[in-house]
mmCIF file of C-alpha atoms and ligand atoms in Angstrom:
data_model
loop_
_atom_site.group_PDB
_atom_site.id
_atom_site.type_symbol
_atom_site.label_atom_id
_atom_site.label_comp_id
_atom_site.label_asym_id
_atom_site.label_seq_id
_atom_site.Cartn_x
_atom_site.Cartn_y
_atom_site.Cartn_z
ATOM 1 C CA UNK A 249 -333.595 -174.437 -23.666
ATOM 2 C CA UNK A 250 -331.155 -174.314 -20.847
ATOM 3 C CA UNK A 251 -328.108 -176.369 -21.782
ATOM 4 C CA UNK A 252 -327.586 -179.553 -19.811
ATOM 5 C CA UNK A 253 -323.923 -179.668 -20.724
ATOM 6 C CA UNK A 254 -321.427 -176.879 -20.067
ATOM 7 C CA UNK A 255 -321.042 -174.686 -23.150
ATOM 8 C CA UNK A 256 -317.355 -174.086 -23.854
ATOM 9 C CA UNK A 257 -316.583 -171.378 -26.393
ATOM 10 C CA UNK A 258 -312.917 -171.175 -27.378
ATOM 11 C CA UNK A 259 -312.269 -167.704 -28.775
ATOM 12 C CA UNK A 260 -309.010 -167.966 -30.647
ATOM 13 C CA UNK A 261 -309.110 -164.318 -31.737
ATOM 14 C CA UNK A 262 -306.088 -163.638 -33.978
ATOM 15 C CA UNK A 263 -303.854 -166.155 -32.214
ATOM 16 C CA UNK A 264 -303.755 -168.909 -34.880
ATOM 17 C CA UNK A 265 -302.852 -167.655 -38.302
ATOM 18 C CA UNK A 266 -301.526 -170.724 -40.117
ATOM 19 C CA UNK A 267 -304.252 -173.006 -41.471
ATOM 20 C CA UNK A 268 -302.375 -176.336 -41.276
ATOM 21 C CA UNK A 269 -301.463 -175.711 -37.637
ATOM 22 C CA UNK A 270 -305.041 -174.828 -36.768
ATOM 23 C CA UNK A 271 -306.404 -178.001 -38.345
ATOM 24 C CA UNK A 272 -303.740 -180.113 -36.624
ATOM 25 C CA UNK A 273 -304.446 -178.457 -33.311
ATOM 26 C CA UNK A 274 -308.179 -179.209 -33.508
ATOM 27 C CA UNK A 275 -307.525 -182.811 -34.574
ATOM 28 C CA UNK A 276 -305.256 -183.237 -31.596
ATOM 29 C CA UNK A 277 -307.720 -181.550 -29.265
ATOM 30 C CA UNK A 278 -310.527 -183.886 -30.320
ATOM 31 C CA UNK A 279 -308.229 -186.876 -29.861
ATOM 32 C CA UNK A 280 -307.153 -185.760 -26.398
ATOM 33 C CA UNK A 281 -310.709 -184.948 -25.314
ATOM 34 C CA UNK A 282 -311.869 -188.433 -26.287
ATOM 35 C CA UNK A 283 -315.161 -189.317 -24.608
ATOM 36 C CA UNK A 284 -315.110 -186.080 -22.610
ATOM 37 C CA UNK A 285 -316.031 -184.186 -25.773
ATOM 38 C CA UNK A 286 -319.586 -185.497 -25.504
ATOM 39 C CA UNK A 287 -319.861 -184.057 -21.989
ATOM 40 C CA UNK A 288 -319.545 -180.467 -23.168
ATOM 41 C CA UNK A 289 -320.911 -178.315 -25.984
ATOM 42 C CA UNK A 290 -317.656 -177.225 -27.551
ATOM 43 C CA UNK A 291 -317.717 -174.273 -29.951
ATOM 44 C CA UNK A 292 -314.442 -173.199 -31.532
ATOM 45 C CA UNK A 293 -314.067 -169.726 -32.958
ATOM 46 C CA UNK A 294 -310.903 -169.712 -35.087
ATOM 47 C CA UNK A 295 -309.622 -167.257 -37.670
ATOM 48 C CA UNK A 296 -312.615 -166.580 -39.959
ATOM 49 C CA UNK A 297 -310.592 -167.214 -43.119
ATOM 50 C CA UNK A 298 -310.189 -170.850 -42.020
ATOM 51 C CA UNK A 299 -313.759 -171.754 -41.086
ATOM 52 C CA UNK A 300 -314.880 -173.044 -44.480
ATOM 53 C CA UNK A 301 -311.975 -175.487 -44.805
ATOM 54 C CA UNK A 302 -312.318 -176.553 -41.167
ATOM 55 C CA UNK A 303 -316.018 -177.180 -41.717
ATOM 56 C CA UNK A 304 -315.179 -179.451 -44.653
ATOM 57 C CA UNK A 305 -312.720 -181.442 -42.561
ATOM 58 C CA UNK A 306 -314.662 -181.737 -39.312
ATOM 59 C CA UNK A 307 -318.229 -181.584 -40.656
ATOM 60 C CA UNK A 308 -320.812 -182.095 -37.924
ATOM 61 C CA UNK A 309 -318.275 -183.319 -35.380
ATOM 62 C CA UNK A 310 -317.312 -179.738 -34.524
ATOM 63 C CA UNK A 311 -319.318 -176.566 -33.909
ATOM 64 C CA UNK A 312 -317.629 -173.526 -35.356
ATOM 65 C CA UNK A 313 -318.232 -169.862 -34.761
ATOM 66 C CA UNK A 314 -317.067 -166.770 -36.576
ATOM 67 C CA UNK A 315 -315.849 -163.888 -34.429
ATOM 68 C CA UNK A 316 -318.010 -161.226 -36.080
ATOM 69 C CA UNK A 317 -320.234 -160.540 -39.095
ATOM 70 C CA UNK A 318 -321.054 -157.513 -41.157
ATOM 71 C CA UNK A 319 -323.503 -154.795 -40.328
ATOM 72 C CA UNK A 320 -324.448 -154.930 -44.024
ATOM 73 C CA UNK A 321 -326.516 -157.649 -45.658
ATOM 74 C CA UNK A 322 -325.029 -157.349 -49.171
ATOM 75 C CA UNK A 323 -323.946 -154.822 -51.784
ATOM 76 C CA UNK A 324 -321.038 -152.429 -52.249
ATOM 77 C CA UNK A 325 -319.201 -152.908 -48.971
ATOM 78 C CA UNK A 326 -315.591 -153.847 -49.533
ATOM 79 C CA UNK A 327 -314.094 -156.286 -47.069
ATOM 80 C CA UNK A 328 -317.318 -157.267 -45.337
ATOM 81 C CA UNK A 329 -318.264 -160.823 -44.319
ATOM 82 C CA UNK A 330 -322.030 -161.102 -44.546
ATOM 83 C CA UNK A 331 -324.310 -163.276 -42.441
ATOM 84 C CA UNK A 332 -325.613 -164.958 -45.580
ATOM 85 C CA UNK A 333 -322.119 -166.052 -46.636
ATOM 86 C CA UNK A 334 -321.392 -167.419 -43.170
ATOM 87 C CA UNK A 335 -324.635 -169.398 -43.227
ATOM 88 C CA UNK A 336 -323.908 -170.616 -46.743
ATOM 89 C CA UNK A 337 -320.778 -172.472 -45.625
ATOM 90 C CA UNK A 338 -322.649 -174.094 -42.751
ATOM 91 C CA UNK A 339 -321.300 -172.144 -39.788
ATOM 92 C CA UNK A 340 -323.506 -172.429 -36.706
ATOM 93 C CA UNK A 341 -322.484 -169.503 -34.501
ATOM 94 C CA UNK A 342 -321.289 -165.931 -34.494
ATOM 95 C CA UNK A 343 -319.859 -163.878 -31.635
ATOM 96 C CA UNK A 344 -321.411 -160.396 -31.652
ATOM 97 C CA UNK A 345 -320.708 -157.461 -29.368
ATOM 98 C CA UNK A 346 -317.304 -158.585 -28.123
ATOM 99 C CA UNK A 347 -315.636 -155.744 -26.248
ATOM 100 C CA UNK A 348 -312.667 -155.842 -28.625
ATOM 101 C CA UNK A 349 -315.091 -155.098 -31.513
ATOM 102 C CA UNK A 350 -316.905 -152.461 -29.439
ATOM 103 C CA UNK A 351 -313.474 -150.896 -28.850
ATOM 104 C CA UNK A 352 -312.995 -150.691 -32.636
ATOM 105 C CA UNK A 353 -316.248 -148.806 -33.065
ATOM 106 C CA UNK A 354 -319.155 -151.225 -32.814
ATOM 107 C CA UNK A 355 -321.923 -149.171 -31.234
ATOM 108 C CA UNK A 356 -325.026 -150.739 -29.721
ATOM 109 C CA UNK A 357 -326.887 -149.723 -32.888
ATOM 110 C CA UNK A 358 -324.411 -151.600 -35.080
ATOM 111 C CA UNK A 359 -324.574 -154.596 -32.767
ATOM 112 C CA UNK A 360 -328.383 -154.752 -32.964
ATOM 113 C CA UNK A 361 -328.190 -154.691 -36.769
ATOM 114 C CA UNK A 362 -325.584 -157.481 -36.810
ATOM 115 C CA UNK A 363 -327.756 -159.575 -34.508
ATOM 116 C CA UNK A 364 -330.778 -159.038 -36.753
ATOM 117 C CA UNK A 365 -328.717 -160.043 -39.803
ATOM 118 C CA UNK A 366 -327.523 -163.230 -38.109
ATOM 119 C CA UNK A 367 -331.001 -164.190 -36.907
ATOM 120 C CA UNK A 368 -332.424 -163.697 -40.387
ATOM 121 C CA UNK A 369 -329.956 -166.375 -41.518
ATOM 122 C CA UNK A 370 -330.685 -168.655 -38.585
ATOM 123 C CA UNK A 371 -327.186 -168.338 -37.184
ATOM 124 C CA UNK A 372 -326.931 -168.717 -33.422
ATOM 125 C CA UNK A 373 -325.483 -165.769 -31.568
ATOM 126 C CA UNK A 374 -323.080 -165.514 -28.696
ATOM 127 C CA UNK A 375 -324.017 -162.022 -27.573
ATOM 128 C CA UNK A 376 -321.345 -160.379 -25.417
ATOM 129 C CA UNK A 377 -322.385 -157.832 -22.834
ATOM 130 C CA UNK A 378 -320.430 -156.308 -19.981
ATOM 131 C CA UNK A 379 -319.500 -153.115 -18.208
ATOM 132 C CA UNK A 380 -316.145 -151.370 -18.681
ATOM 133 C CA UNK A 381 -315.704 -150.766 -14.970
ATOM 134 C CA UNK A 382 -317.545 -150.775 -11.686
ATOM 135 C CA UNK A 383 -317.851 -148.386 -8.786
ATOM 136 C CA UNK A 384 -320.084 -147.977 -5.750
ATOM 137 C CA UNK A 385 -322.777 -146.223 -7.761
ATOM 138 C CA UNK A 386 -323.702 -149.562 -9.348
ATOM 139 C CA UNK A 387 -324.243 -147.820 -12.660
ATOM 140 C CA UNK A 388 -322.881 -150.944 -14.313
ATOM 141 C CA UNK A 389 -326.253 -152.585 -13.664
ATOM 142 C CA UNK A 390 -327.952 -150.008 -15.878
ATOM 143 C CA UNK A 391 -325.374 -150.615 -18.614
ATOM 144 C CA UNK A 392 -326.127 -154.340 -18.528
ATOM 145 C CA UNK A 393 -329.870 -153.692 -18.613
ATOM 146 C CA UNK A 394 -329.521 -151.365 -21.617
ATOM 147 C CA UNK A 395 -327.362 -153.868 -23.486
ATOM 148 C CA UNK A 396 -329.981 -156.576 -22.972
ATOM 149 C CA UNK A 397 -333.148 -154.578 -23.543
ATOM 150 C CA UNK A 398 -331.924 -152.680 -26.624
ATOM 151 C CA UNK A 399 -331.331 -155.998 -28.389
ATOM 152 C CA UNK A 400 -334.266 -158.057 -27.139
ATOM 153 C CA UNK A 401 -336.759 -155.246 -27.784
ATOM 154 C CA UNK A 402 -335.661 -155.224 -31.406
ATOM 155 C CA UNK A 403 -335.910 -158.893 -32.317
ATOM 156 C CA UNK A 404 -338.703 -161.429 -32.578
ATOM 157 C CA UNK A 405 -339.397 -163.273 -29.323
ATOM 158 C CA UNK A 406 -339.211 -166.583 -31.208
ATOM 159 C CA UNK A 407 -335.553 -165.981 -31.955
ATOM 160 C CA UNK A 408 -334.541 -165.491 -28.301
ATOM 161 C CA UNK A 409 -333.704 -169.191 -28.148
ATOM 162 C CA UNK A 410 -330.979 -168.607 -30.737
ATOM 163 C CA UNK A 411 -329.089 -166.314 -28.412
ATOM 164 C CA UNK A 412 -326.563 -167.171 -25.729
ATOM 165 C CA UNK A 413 -325.771 -164.242 -23.467
ATOM 166 C CA UNK A 414 -322.050 -164.039 -22.691
ATOM 167 C CA UNK A 415 -321.505 -161.847 -19.670
ATOM 168 C CA UNK A 416 -317.981 -160.524 -20.077
ATOM 169 C CA UNK A 417 -316.994 -157.652 -17.788
ATOM 170 C CA UNK A 418 -314.547 -155.696 -19.922
ATOM 171 C CA UNK A 419 -312.115 -155.173 -17.007
ATOM 172 C CA UNK A 420 -311.706 -158.949 -16.735
ATOM 173 C CA UNK A 421 -311.050 -159.615 -20.421
ATOM 174 C CA UNK A 422 -307.437 -160.120 -21.388
ATOM 175 C CA UNK A 423 -306.514 -159.041 -17.869
ATOM 176 C CA UNK A 424 -302.738 -159.181 -17.398
ATOM 177 C CA UNK A 425 -303.105 -160.564 -13.867
ATOM 178 C CA UNK A 426 -305.892 -162.935 -14.923
ATOM 179 C CA UNK A 427 -308.227 -161.045 -12.628
ATOM 180 C CA UNK A 428 -311.620 -162.579 -13.270
ATOM 181 C CA UNK A 429 -314.877 -161.905 -11.486
ATOM 182 C CA UNK A 430 -315.421 -163.813 -8.241
ATOM 183 C CA UNK A 431 -318.100 -166.457 -8.474
ATOM 184 C CA UNK A 432 -320.440 -164.818 -5.926
ATOM 185 C CA UNK A 433 -320.497 -161.530 -7.825
ATOM 186 C CA UNK A 434 -321.038 -163.487 -11.002
ATOM 187 C CA UNK A 435 -323.973 -165.332 -9.454
ATOM 188 C CA UNK A 436 -325.528 -161.987 -8.441
ATOM 189 C CA UNK A 437 -325.116 -160.733 -12.000
ATOM 190 C CA UNK A 438 -326.729 -163.875 -13.411
ATOM 191 C CA UNK A 439 -329.711 -163.385 -11.084
ATOM 192 C CA UNK A 440 -329.901 -159.758 -12.166
ATOM 193 C CA UNK A 441 -329.869 -160.696 -15.870
ATOM 194 C CA UNK A 442 -332.590 -163.316 -15.307
ATOM 195 C CA UNK A 443 -334.649 -160.762 -13.365
ATOM 196 C CA UNK A 444 -334.520 -158.333 -16.306
ATOM 197 C CA UNK A 445 -335.542 -161.117 -18.682
ATOM 198 C CA UNK A 446 -338.334 -162.197 -16.337
ATOM 199 C CA UNK A 447 -339.783 -158.726 -15.920
ATOM 200 C CA UNK A 448 -339.543 -157.763 -19.578
ATOM 201 C CA UNK A 449 -340.095 -161.005 -21.464
ATOM 202 C CA UNK A 450 -341.604 -163.546 -19.094
ATOM 203 C CA UNK A 451 -340.686 -166.578 -17.060
ATOM 204 C CA UNK A 452 -340.033 -168.945 -19.932
ATOM 205 C CA UNK A 453 -337.458 -166.685 -21.523
ATOM 206 C CA UNK A 454 -335.793 -165.986 -18.202
ATOM 207 C CA UNK A 455 -335.589 -169.645 -17.197
ATOM 208 C CA UNK A 456 -334.384 -170.924 -20.534
ATOM 209 C CA UNK A 457 -331.760 -168.338 -21.467
ATOM 210 C CA UNK A 458 -328.233 -169.709 -21.567
ATOM 211 C CA UNK A 459 -325.852 -167.346 -19.835
ATOM 212 C CA UNK A 460 -322.123 -167.944 -20.042
ATOM 213 C CA UNK A 461 -319.160 -166.076 -18.554
ATOM 214 C CA UNK A 462 -315.975 -164.784 -20.160
ATOM 215 C CA UNK A 463 -312.974 -162.843 -18.878
ATOM 216 C CA UNK A 464 -309.699 -164.369 -17.637
ATOM 217 C CA UNK A 465 -311.063 -167.875 -17.247
ATOM 218 C CA UNK A 466 -308.212 -170.240 -16.370
ATOM 219 C CA UNK A 467 -307.880 -173.850 -15.303
ATOM 220 C CA UNK A 468 -307.711 -172.628 -11.705
ATOM 221 C CA UNK A 469 -310.949 -170.633 -11.644
ATOM 222 C CA UNK A 470 -313.100 -172.355 -14.291
ATOM 223 C CA UNK A 471 -314.777 -174.825 -11.945
ATOM 224 C CA UNK A 472 -315.652 -172.242 -9.293
ATOM 225 C CA UNK A 473 -316.932 -169.793 -11.916
ATOM 226 C CA UNK A 474 -319.091 -172.397 -13.634
ATOM 227 C CA UNK A 475 -320.511 -174.112 -10.562
ATOM 228 C CA UNK A 476 -320.843 -171.254 -8.092
ATOM 229 C CA UNK A 477 -321.452 -168.545 -10.660
ATOM 230 C CA UNK A 478 -324.428 -170.590 -11.899
ATOM 231 C CA UNK A 479 -323.631 -170.026 -15.558
ATOM 232 C CA UNK A 480 -324.204 -172.513 -18.355
ATOM 233 C CA UNK A 481 -320.738 -172.204 -19.782
ATOM 234 C CA UNK A 482 -317.537 -170.293 -20.392
ATOM 235 C CA UNK A 483 -316.198 -168.074 -23.157
ATOM 236 C CA UNK A 484 -312.481 -168.588 -22.994
ATOM 237 C CA UNK A 485 -309.836 -166.461 -24.690
ATOM 238 C CA UNK A 486 -306.158 -166.944 -23.879
ATOM 239 C CA UNK A 487 -306.590 -170.103 -21.820
ATOM 240 C CA UNK A 488 -308.107 -171.836 -24.860
ATOM 241 C CA UNK A 489 -305.173 -171.150 -27.157
ATOM 242 C CA UNK A 490 -303.116 -174.096 -25.931
ATOM 243 C CA UNK A 491 -304.699 -177.541 -25.967
ATOM 244 C CA UNK A 492 -303.197 -178.475 -22.579
ATOM 245 C CA UNK A 493 -304.800 -175.547 -20.851
ATOM 246 C CA UNK A 494 -308.182 -175.991 -22.577
ATOM 247 C CA UNK A 495 -308.134 -179.678 -21.695
ATOM 248 C CA UNK A 496 -307.438 -178.942 -18.035
ATOM 249 C CA UNK A 497 -310.413 -176.575 -17.966
ATOM 250 C CA UNK A 498 -312.681 -179.199 -19.522
ATOM 251 C CA UNK A 499 -311.482 -181.869 -17.060
ATOM 252 C CA UNK A 500 -312.154 -179.544 -14.140
ATOM 253 C CA UNK A 501 -315.686 -178.661 -15.144
ATOM 254 C CA UNK A 502 -316.993 -182.060 -16.138
ATOM 255 C CA UNK A 503 -316.452 -183.740 -12.789
ATOM 256 C CA UNK A 504 -319.980 -184.177 -11.481
ATOM 257 C CA UNK A 505 -320.643 -181.507 -8.831
ATOM 258 C CA UNK A 506 -323.150 -183.828 -7.141
ATOM 259 C CA UNK A 507 -320.589 -186.550 -6.835
ATOM 260 C CA UNK A 508 -318.231 -184.035 -5.320
ATOM 261 C CA UNK A 509 -320.721 -182.920 -2.692
ATOM 262 C CA UNK A 510 -321.452 -186.530 -1.807
ATOM 263 C CA UNK A 511 -317.752 -187.118 -1.417
ATOM 264 C CA UNK A 512 -317.467 -184.117 0.897
ATOM 265 C CA UNK A 513 -320.382 -185.246 3.045
ATOM 266 C CA UNK A 514 -319.143 -188.823 2.834
ATOM 267 C CA UNK A 515 -315.822 -187.762 4.272
ATOM 268 C CA UNK A 516 -317.460 -185.877 7.101
ATOM 269 C CA UNK A 517 -319.391 -188.889 8.347
HETATM 270 P P1 PGA B 267 -309.590 -163.896 -21.982
HETATM 271 O O1 PGA B 267 -310.590 -163.409 -23.144
HETATM 272 O O2 PGA B 267 -310.117 -165.244 -21.533
HETATM 273 O O3 PGA B 267 -308.270 -163.974 -22.638
HETATM 274 O O4 PGA B 267 -309.670 -162.880 -20.902
HETATM 275 C C1 PGA B 267 -311.963 -163.626 -23.039
HETATM 276 C C2 PGA B 267 -312.656 -163.050 -24.231
HETATM 277 O O5 PGA B 267 -312.101 -162.132 -24.859
HETATM 278 O O6 PGA B 267 -313.752 -163.472 -24.600
#
């Protein structure tokens, strides 16, 4: 089902490496968010080593995601974190297909297998797709189509509802100048993604898929991206690492857009 509240995924990557500080930071974040926390679907993706302890502390009051899972289900695979073990400690989400993992060697084949492993364990997936670059040939549209179809053709239609598509153009991720996509281009991409889903999997799937955006989201662009990009949420990297900045983003996106429009028209009268 399409989310009524903005989905806010905070991808902390490898930025928080001391457990006590991470726990304190989340406690403080929840305190500062206060009632606003119920106006968003907040998913925090901290260092994987910490998720079990964080789950014990925050229980159901916080949705947690791991940043990846293994291609393998079990067996002789040193260093792997399996989907089953993630499910066993009660973690709700996993990010799969992030460009930083693709950069380290995750092929589309590996990504499909990881998604299948997660779905088998009933873990919800934040599935990252996105082109490395764009030019006039619009070949990036084909890349997006392939990333969607290769996954959705290889999973059960019933599990589509467990997937959030995170459109993250690689050129916008971790961009030194915080160059994100403009909201009109994002809106076009969202329409394009829904069109693929409509043509291949039907109206219900297309209408109900949650699509979020990631790549240099900041407090200054979050509102425009969310409202005018017509996405259901944001996947935020660097701007989610400090509570102040994450809070500003949340404040900016939970103001009712309708109220805003009324205010604009009200002022014009
Ligand atoms: P960024 O990262 O917000 O720091 O660009 C986004 C992401 O990696 O998902």
